CSV table of C-alpha atoms and ligand atoms in Angstrom, one decimal:
chain,number,residue,atom,x,y,z
M,14,MET,CA,-17.9,-14.3,-2.4
M,15,TYR,CA,-15.3,-12.3,-0.4
M,16,ALA,CA,-12.4,-14.7,-1.2
M,17,GLY,CA,-14.0,-15.8,-4.5
M,18,ALA,CA,-13.8,-12.4,-6.2
M,19,LYS,CA,-10.2,-12.0,-5.2
M,20,ALA,CA,-9.4,-15.4,-6.6
M,21,VAL,CA,-11.0,-14.6,-10.0
M,22,PHE,CA,-9.3,-11.3,-10.3
M,23,TYR,CA,-6.0,-12.7,-9.2
M,24,SER,CA,-6.0,-15.3,-12.0
M,25,LEU,CA,-7.1,-12.6,-14.5
M,26,SER,CA,-4.2,-10.4,-13.3
M,27,ARG,CA,-1.9,-13.1,-14.7
M,28,SER,CA,-3.4,-13.0,-18.2
M,29,ALA,CA,-1.1,-11.5,-20.7
M,30,SER,CA,-3.8,-10.7,-23.2
M,31,LEU,CA,-6.0,-8.9,-20.7
M,32,LYS,CA,-2.9,-6.9,-19.6
M,33,ARG,CA,-2.3,-5.9,-23.2
M,34,LEU,CA,-5.9,-4.8,-23.7
M,35,ALA,CA,-6.0,-2.9,-20.4
M,36,SER,CA,-2.6,-1.3,-21.1
M,37,LYS,CA,-3.9,-0.1,-24.4
M,38,TYR,CA,-6.9,1.7,-23.1
M,39,GLY,CA,-6.4,2.2,-19.3
M,40,MET,CA,-4.1,5.2,-19.3
M,41,ARG,CA,-4.5,6.7,-22.7
M,42,SER,CA,-6.1,10.0,-21.6
M,43,ARG,CA,-6.9,11.8,-18.4
M,44,ASP,CA,-10.3,10.2,-18.4
M,45,SER,CA,-9.1,6.6,-19.0
M,46,PHE,CA,-10.4,4.1,-16.5
M,47,ALA,CA,-7.2,3.2,-14.7
M,48,ARG,CA,-6.6,6.8,-13.8
M,49,ARG,CA,-9.2,6.5,-11.2
M,50,PHE,CA,-6.7,4.6,-9.0
M,51,ILE,CA,-3.3,5.4,-10.6
M,52,ALA,CA,-1.8,8.9,-10.8
M,53,GLY,CA,-0.2,8.2,-14.2
M,54,GLU,CA,2.7,6.4,-15.8
M,55,THR,CA,5.3,9.2,-15.2
M,56,VAL,CA,6.8,10.7,-12.1
M,57,GLU,CA,5.7,14.2,-13.2
M,58,GLU,CA,2.1,13.0,-13.2
M,59,ALA,CA,2.6,11.6,-9.7
M,60,VAL,CA,4.1,14.9,-8.4
M,61,GLU,CA,1.2,16.9,-9.9
M,62,THR,CA,-1.3,14.6,-8.3
M,63,SER,CA,0.5,14.8,-5.0
M,64,ARG,CA,0.4,18.6,-5.1
M,65,HIS,CA,-3.4,18.5,-5.6
M,66,VAL,CA,-3.8,16.1,-2.7
M,67,GLN,CA,-1.6,18.1,-0.4
M,68,ALA,CA,-3.4,21.3,-1.4
M,69,ALA,CA,-6.6,19.6,-0.2
M,70,GLY,CA,-5.0,19.2,3.3
M,71,LEU,CA,-4.2,15.5,2.9
M,72,HIS,CA,-0.8,13.7,3.2
M,73,ILE,CA,0.8,11.4,0.6
M,74,THR,CA,2.9,8.4,0.2
M,75,LEU,CA,4.2,7.7,-3.3
M,76,ASP,CA,4.5,4.2,-4.7
M,77,TYR,CA,6.5,3.5,-7.9
M,78,LEU,CA,4.6,0.5,-9.2
M,79,GLY,CA,6.3,-2.8,-9.8
M,80,GLU,CA,6.5,-6.2,-8.2
M,81,SER,CA,7.8,-9.7,-8.7
M,82,VAL,CA,10.8,-8.8,-10.7
M,83,ARG,CA,12.7,-11.8,-12.0
M,84,THR,CA,16.3,-10.6,-12.6
M,85,ALA,CA,18.9,-8.7,-10.7
M,86,GLU,CA,19.0,-6.1,-13.5
M,87,GLU,CA,15.3,-5.4,-13.1
M,88,ALA,CA,15.7,-5.1,-9.3
M,89,ASP,CA,18.6,-2.7,-9.9
M,90,ALA,CA,16.6,-0.6,-12.3
M,91,ALA,CA,13.7,-0.4,-9.8
M,92,THR,CA,16.1,0.6,-7.0
M,93,ARG,CA,17.7,3.3,-9.2
M,94,ALA,CA,14.2,4.5,-10.1
M,95,TYR,CA,13.4,4.9,-6.4
M,96,VAL,CA,16.6,6.7,-5.7
M,97,ARG,CA,15.8,9.1,-8.6
M,98,LEU,CA,12.3,9.5,-7.1
M,99,LEU,CA,13.7,10.7,-3.8
M,100,ASP,CA,15.5,13.5,-5.7
M,101,VAL,CA,12.4,14.4,-7.7
M,102,ILE,CA,10.4,14.6,-4.5
M,103,VAL,CA,13.0,16.8,-2.7
M,104,THR,CA,13.2,19.1,-5.8
M,105,ALA,CA,9.4,19.3,-6.1
M,106,GLY,CA,9.1,20.1,-2.4
M,107,ILE,CA,6.3,17.6,-1.8
M,108,GLU,CA,6.0,15.4,1.3
M,109,ARG,CA,8.8,13.0,1.8
M,110,ASN,CA,7.1,9.6,2.2
M,111,ILE,CA,7.4,6.6,-0.1
M,112,SER,CA,6.1,3.0,-0.2
M,113,LEU,CA,7.8,0.0,-1.9
M,114,LYS,CA,7.6,-3.7,-2.3
M,115,LEU,CA,10.5,-6.1,-1.6
M,116,THR,CA,9.8,-8.3,-4.6
M,117,GLN,CA,10.4,-5.2,-6.7
M,118,LEU,CA,13.9,-4.9,-5.2
M,119,GLY,CA,14.8,-8.5,-5.8
M,120,ALA,CA,13.4,-10.6,-2.9
M,121,SER,CA,12.6,-13.4,-5.3
M,122,ILE,CA,16.1,-13.4,-6.6
M,123,ASP,CA,18.0,-13.6,-3.3
M,124,ARG,CA,17.7,-12.0,0.0
M,125,ALA,CA,21.1,-10.3,0.1
M,126,THR,CA,20.4,-8.5,-3.2
M,127,CYS,CA,17.1,-7.3,-1.8
M,128,VAL,CA,18.7,-6.0,1.5
M,129,ASP,CA,21.4,-4.2,-0.5
M,130,ASN,CA,18.9,-2.6,-2.7
M,131,LEU,CA,16.7,-1.5,0.2
M,132,ARG,CA,19.8,0.0,1.9
M,133,ARG,CA,20.6,1.9,-1.3
M,134,ILE,CA,17.2,3.6,-0.9
M,135,LEU,CA,17.1,3.9,2.9
M,136,ASP,CA,20.4,5.7,3.1
M,137,PRO,CA,19.6,8.7,0.9
M,138,ALA,CA,16.0,8.6,2.2
M,139,GLY,CA,17.4,8.9,5.8
M,140,ARG,CA,19.6,11.8,4.8
M,141,HIS,CA,16.7,13.7,3.3
M,142,GLY,CA,14.2,13.0,6.1
M,143,PHE,CA,12.0,10.5,4.2
M,144,PHE,CA,9.8,7.8,5.8
M,145,VAL,CA,9.8,4.6,3.8
M,146,ARG,CA,7.0,2.1,4.2
M,147,ILE,CA,7.5,-1.5,3.1
M,148,ASP,CA,4.2,-2.8,1.7
M,149,MET,CA,3.2,-6.4,2.6
M,150,GLU,CA,2.8,-8.8,-0.3
M,151,ASN,CA,1.2,-12.2,-0.3
M,152,SER,CA,1.9,-14.7,2.5
M,153,PRO,CA,4.9,-16.5,0.9
M,154,TRP,CA,6.7,-13.2,1.5
M,155,THR,CA,5.5,-12.3,5.0
M,156,GLN,CA,8.3,-13.9,7.0
M,157,MET,CA,11.1,-12.7,4.6
M,158,THR,CA,9.7,-9.2,4.6
M,159,LEU,CA,9.7,-9.0,8.4
M,160,ASP,CA,13.1,-10.6,8.6
M,161,ILE,CA,14.6,-8.1,6.3
M,162,PHE,CA,12.8,-5.3,8.2
M,163,GLU,CA,14.3,-6.5,11.5
M,164,THR,CA,17.8,-6.9,10.0
M,165,LEU,CA,17.7,-3.2,9.0
M,166,TRP,CA,16.1,-2.2,12.3
M,167,GLN,CA,18.9,-3.9,14.1
M,168,GLN,CA,21.3,-1.8,12.0
M,169,GLU,CA,19.6,1.3,13.4
M,170,TYR,CA,17.5,2.2,10.4
M,171,ARG,CA,14.6,4.0,11.9
M,172,ASN,CA,13.1,5.8,8.9
M,173,VAL,CA,11.2,2.6,7.9
M,174,GLY,CA,8.1,0.8,8.8
M,175,VAL,CA,6.0,-2.2,7.6
M,176,ALA,CA,2.4,-3.0,6.6
M,177,LEU,CA,0.6,-5.9,8.4
M,178,GLN,CA,-2.5,-7.7,7.2
M,179,SER,CA,-5.4,-8.5,9.5
M,180,ALA,CA,-6.5,-11.4,7.3
M,181,LEU,CA,-3.5,-13.5,8.4
M,182,TYR,CA,-3.7,-15.6,11.6
M,183,ARG,CA,-0.1,-14.7,12.5
M,184,THR,CA,-0.6,-11.0,12.6
M,185,GLU,CA,-1.3,-10.6,16.3
M,186,ARG,CA,2.2,-11.9,17.0
M,187,ASP,CA,3.7,-9.6,14.4
M,188,VAL,CA,1.9,-6.6,15.9
M,189,GLN,CA,3.2,-7.5,19.3
M,190,ARG,CA,6.7,-7.7,18.0
M,191,MET,CA,6.5,-4.4,16.1
M,192,ASN,CA,5.1,-2.8,19.2
M,193,GLU,CA,8.0,-4.2,21.3
M,194,LEU,CA,10.5,-2.7,18.7
M,195,GLY,CA,8.7,0.6,18.6
M,196,ALA,CA,8.3,0.2,14.8
M,197,ARG,CA,5.6,1.9,12.8
M,198,VAL,CA,2.9,-0.3,11.4
M,199,ARG,CA,0.4,0.3,8.7
M,200,LEU,CA,-2.6,-2.0,9.4
M,201,VAL,CA,-4.5,-3.2,6.3
M,202,LYS,CA,-7.0,-6.0,5.8
M,203,GLY,CA,-4.9,-7.7,3.1
M,204,ALA,CA,-5.3,-7.5,-0.7
M,205,TYR,CA,-4.3,-11.0,-1.7
M,206,LYS,CA,-6.1,-14.3,-2.2
M,207,GLU,CA,-4.7,-16.4,0.6
M,208,PRO,CA,-5.2,-20.1,1.5
M,209,GLN,CA,-7.3,-21.1,4.5
M,210,SER,CA,-4.2,-22.6,6.2
M,211,VAL,CA,-2.9,-19.0,6.8
M,212,ALA,CA,-5.8,-16.6,6.5
M,213,TYR,CA,-9.4,-15.9,7.4
M,214,GLN,CA,-11.6,-16.4,4.4
M,215,GLN,CA,-14.7,-14.5,5.6
M,216,LYS,CA,-15.0,-10.8,5.8
M,217,PRO,CA,-16.5,-10.7,9.4
M,218,ASP,CA,-13.4,-12.6,10.6
M,219,VAL,CA,-11.0,-10.3,8.8
M,220,ASP,CA,-12.9,-7.2,10.1
M,221,ALA,CA,-13.0,-8.5,13.7
M,222,ALA,CA,-9.2,-9.1,13.6
M,223,PHE,CA,-8.7,-5.6,12.1
M,224,LEU,CA,-10.5,-4.0,15.0
M,225,ARG,CA,-8.6,-6.1,17.6
M,226,LEU,CA,-5.2,-5.3,16.0
M,227,ALA,CA,-6.1,-1.6,15.6
M,228,ARG,CA,-6.7,-1.5,19.4
M,229,MET,CA,-3.4,-3.1,20.1
M,230,LEU,CA,-1.6,-0.6,17.9
M,231,LEU,CA,-3.4,2.3,19.4
M,232,ASP,CA,-2.7,1.2,22.9
M,233,SER,CA,1.0,0.4,22.5
M,234,GLY,CA,2.2,1.0,18.9
M,235,THR,CA,4.2,3.8,17.5
M,236,TYR,CA,2.2,6.2,15.3
M,237,PRO,CA,0.2,3.4,13.6
M,238,ALA,CA,-1.6,3.9,10.3
M,239,ILE,CA,-5.1,2.6,10.2
M,240,ALA,CA,-5.4,1.9,6.4
M,241,THR,CA,-8.9,1.2,5.3
M,242,HIS,CA,-11.9,2.6,3.5
M,243,ASP,CA,-14.3,0.7,5.7
M,244,PRO,CA,-16.5,3.1,7.7
M,245,VAL,CA,-17.0,0.5,10.4
M,246,MET,CA,-13.3,0.0,10.9
M,247,ILE,CA,-12.7,3.7,10.9
M,248,GLN,CA,-15.4,4.4,13.4
M,249,GLY,CA,-14.1,1.5,15.6
M,250,ALA,CA,-10.6,3.0,15.7
M,251,ARG,CA,-11.9,6.6,16.2
M,252,ALA,CA,-14.2,5.6,19.0
M,253,TYR,CA,-11.6,3.5,20.8
M,254,ALA,CA,-9.0,6.4,20.6
M,255,ALA,CA,-11.6,8.9,21.9
M,256,GLU,CA,-12.6,6.5,24.7
M,257,ARG,CA,-9.0,6.1,25.8
M,258,GLY,CA,-8.3,9.8,25.5
M,259,PHE,CA,-5.7,9.3,22.8
M,260,GLY,CA,-5.0,12.5,20.8
M,261,LYS,CA,-5.5,12.7,17.0
M,262,ASP,CA,-1.7,13.0,16.7
M,263,ARG,CA,-1.2,9.5,18.0
M,264,PHE,CA,-2.2,7.8,14.7
M,265,GLU,CA,-3.2,8.5,11.2
M,266,PHE,CA,-5.7,7.1,8.7
M,267,GLN,CA,-4.6,6.0,5.3
M,268,MET,CA,-6.6,5.4,2.1
M,269,LEU,CA,-5.8,4.5,-1.5
M,270,TYR,CA,-5.8,7.3,-4.1
M,271,GLY,CA,-9.2,7.4,-5.8
M,272,ILE,CA,-11.2,5.5,-3.2
M,273,ARG,CA,-13.8,7.0,-0.9
M,274,ARG,CA,-12.8,10.7,-1.5
M,275,ASP,CA,-15.8,11.7,0.6
M,276,LEU,CA,-14.5,9.8,3.6
M,277,GLN,CA,-11.0,11.2,3.1
M,278,ALA,CA,-12.3,14.8,3.2
M,279,GLU,CA,-14.6,14.1,6.1
M,280,LEU,CA,-11.9,12.7,8.4
M,281,SER,CA,-9.5,15.4,7.4
M,282,SER,CA,-12.0,18.1,8.2
M,283,GLU,CA,-12.4,16.6,11.6
M,284,GLY,CA,-8.7,17.1,12.3
M,285,HIS,CA,-7.4,13.6,11.6
M,286,ALA,CA,-4.3,13.1,9.6
M,287,VAL,CA,-5.2,11.3,6.4
M,288,ARG,CA,-2.5,9.9,4.1
M,289,LEU,CA,-3.2,8.8,0.5
M,290,TYR,CA,-1.3,6.0,-1.1
M,291,ILE,CA,-0.5,7.3,-4.6
M,292,PRO,CA,0.7,4.7,-7.1
M,293,PHE,CA,2.3,5.6,-10.4
M,294,GLY,CA,4.3,3.9,-13.2
M,295,ARG,CA,3.9,1.7,-16.2
M,296,GLU,CA,3.5,-1.5,-14.2
M,297,TRP,CA,0.1,-0.7,-13.0
M,298,PHE,CA,-1.9,-3.8,-14.1
M,299,PRO,CA,-1.6,-6.1,-11.0
M,300,TYR,CA,-2.3,-3.2,-8.6
M,301,PHE,CA,-5.3,-2.2,-10.7
M,302,MET,CA,-6.6,-5.8,-10.8
M,303,ARG,CA,-6.4,-6.0,-7.0
M,304,ARG,CA,-8.6,-2.9,-6.8
M,305,LEU,CA,-11.1,-4.6,-9.0
M,306,GLY,CA,-11.0,-7.7,-7.0
M,307,GLU,CA,-11.9,-5.7,-3.8
M,308,ARG,CA,-15.0,-4.3,-5.5
M,309,PRO,CA,-16.2,-6.2,-8.5
M,310,ALA,CA,-18.8,-3.4,-9.1
M,311,ASN,CA,-15.7,-1.4,-10.4
M,312,LEU,CA,-15.8,-3.6,-13.5
M,313,GLY,CA,-18.8,-1.5,-14.7
M,314,PHE,CA,-16.7,1.7,-15.1
M,315,VAL,CA,-13.9,-0.3,-16.7
M,316,MET,CA,-16.2,-1.8,-19.3
M,317,ARG,CA,-17.8,1.7,-20.0
M,318,GLY,CA,-14.3,3.1,-20.2
M,319,ILE,CA,-13.1,0.5,-22.8
M,320,LEU,CA,-16.2,1.0,-24.9
M,321,ARG,CA,-15.8,4.8,-24.8
M,322,GLU,CA,-12.1,4.6,-25.8
M,323,LYS,CA,-12.6,2.0,-28.6
U,28,FDA,P1,-13.3,-3.5,2.4
U,28,FDA,O1,-12.6,-4.2,1.3
U,28,FDA,O2,-14.2,-4.2,3.3
U,28,FDA,O3,-14.0,-2.2,1.8
U,28,FDA,C1,-14.7,-1.3,2.6
U,28,FDA,C2,-15.4,-0.2,1.7
U,28,FDA,O4,-14.3,0.5,1.0
U,28,FDA,C3,-16.1,-0.8,0.5
U,28,FDA,O5,-17.5,-1.1,0.9
U,28,FDA,C4,-16.0,0.3,-0.5
U,28,FDA,O6,-16.9,1.4,-0.2
U,28,FDA,C5,-14.7,0.8,-0.3
U,28,FDA,N1,-13.7,0.1,-1.2
U,28,FDA,C6,-12.7,-0.8,-0.8
U,28,FDA,N2,-12.0,-1.1,-1.9
U,28,FDA,C7,-12.5,-0.5,-2.9
U,28,FDA,C8,-12.1,-0.4,-4.3
U,28,FDA,N3,-11.1,-1.1,-4.8
U,28,FDA,N4,-12.9,0.4,-5.1
U,28,FDA,C9,-13.9,1.1,-4.6
U,28,FDA,N5,-14.2,1.1,-3.3
U,28,FDA,C10,-13.6,0.3,-2.5
U,28,FDA,N6,-2.9,-4.6,1.1
U,28,FDA,C11,-1.8,-5.4,1.3
U,28,FDA,O7,-2.0,-6.6,1.2
U,28,FDA,N7,-0.6,-5.0,1.5
U,28,FDA,C12,-0.3,-3.6,1.6
U,28,FDA,O8,0.8,-3.2,1.8
U,28,FDA,C13,-1.4,-2.7,1.5
U,28,FDA,N8,-1.2,-1.4,1.5
U,28,FDA,C14,-2.3,-0.5,1.6
U,28,FDA,C15,-2.1,0.8,1.8
U,28,FDA,C16,-3.2,1.6,2.0
U,28,FDA,C17,-3.0,3.1,2.3
U,28,FDA,C18,-4.5,1.1,1.9
U,28,FDA,C19,-5.7,1.9,2.2
U,28,FDA,C20,-4.7,-0.2,1.6
U,28,FDA,C21,-3.6,-1.1,1.4
U,28,FDA,N9,-3.8,-2.4,1.1
U,28,FDA,C22,-2.7,-3.2,1.2
U,28,FDA,C23,-5.1,-2.9,0.6
U,28,FDA,C24,-5.9,-3.5,1.7
U,28,FDA,O9,-5.3,-4.7,2.2
U,28,FDA,C25,-7.3,-3.8,1.2
U,28,FDA,O10,-7.3,-4.7,0.2
U,28,FDA,C26,-8.1,-2.5,0.7
U,28,FDA,O11,-7.8,-1.4,1.5
U,28,FDA,C27,-9.6,-2.8,0.8
U,28,FDA,O12,-10.0,-3.1,2.0
U,28,FDA,P2,-10.8,-2.1,3.0
U,28,FDA,O13,-10.1,-2.0,4.3
U,28,FDA,O14,-11.0,-0.8,2.4
U,28,FDA,O15,-12.2,-2.8,3.3
């Protein structure tokens, strides 16, 4: 079931007609169904959402949605959009933290284009004190993502970190490597349908790996982000940190905008740093479908939303 739902929603996410239908109704008004997970299609809406989130005492990272671009022009446009986003964030005075995907910057075209584009973002980001997180995409991209990250790390870029997925067998080695470098890691379970040759298929295995990796990051990582809505994972990390006498400033929790607001508020009120991943932009459909795949019960509110809007 765990892998099954992901597979179904993954194939649906490639359906052009479903995308058209969802795009028509998903963002039409403030109450439309996709708004639960996505701040809006414009940067102004993302800034407004960020202000609300920060006013509630939480931190933010902004993600300009887009992935798997096919041409150098599209990758260039995404890069320019990110550079503009930095300016907007500085002017708005909200927190300086962004997340991005390498296939949005041209990883599928060629590696050099992608590295150049990433540098075009990291340079101004560094000058303005931003932290830039590279999201982790599905497993065909894992090695390239980490290679590109290390290339830039060797060039002394330090305002950048990666996300690693507990679902993948390889991740223990990757955590070790990032700990050696002193690089910041966001630990997630993994949002993609992966083959058995590279990834655990059962939730208990993914969860056990998550707790193991979280402990490695808490012991010897650099300000790791424990990114999950799973109360068992959160309690495991929290208890381990307390047992070892690690302060709350040694790590942060991260959650996705719109998911488990109760838990976000609870952790924050206990004095933990909680950062919300806030996505925005017109290309929201694949992100949205991954959220449905994680919790098929979400389909209910989508169907109600479509019927209401029609
Ligand atoms: P799990 O899926 O076991 O869910 C635990 C509980 O959380 C559920 O019982 C439910 O209550 C709630 N929940 C989870 N998903 C929900 C949803 N969609 N709707 C409603 N409730 C839900 N992945 C990746 O591959 N690469 C990446 O770079 C990132 N980046 C990232 C950043 C941040 C800040 C977060 C929180 C997550 C990611 N992810 C990600 C996604 C991650 O891999 C994973 O798919 C989701 O976080 C869901 O897994 P959980 O850890 O929440 O556990």
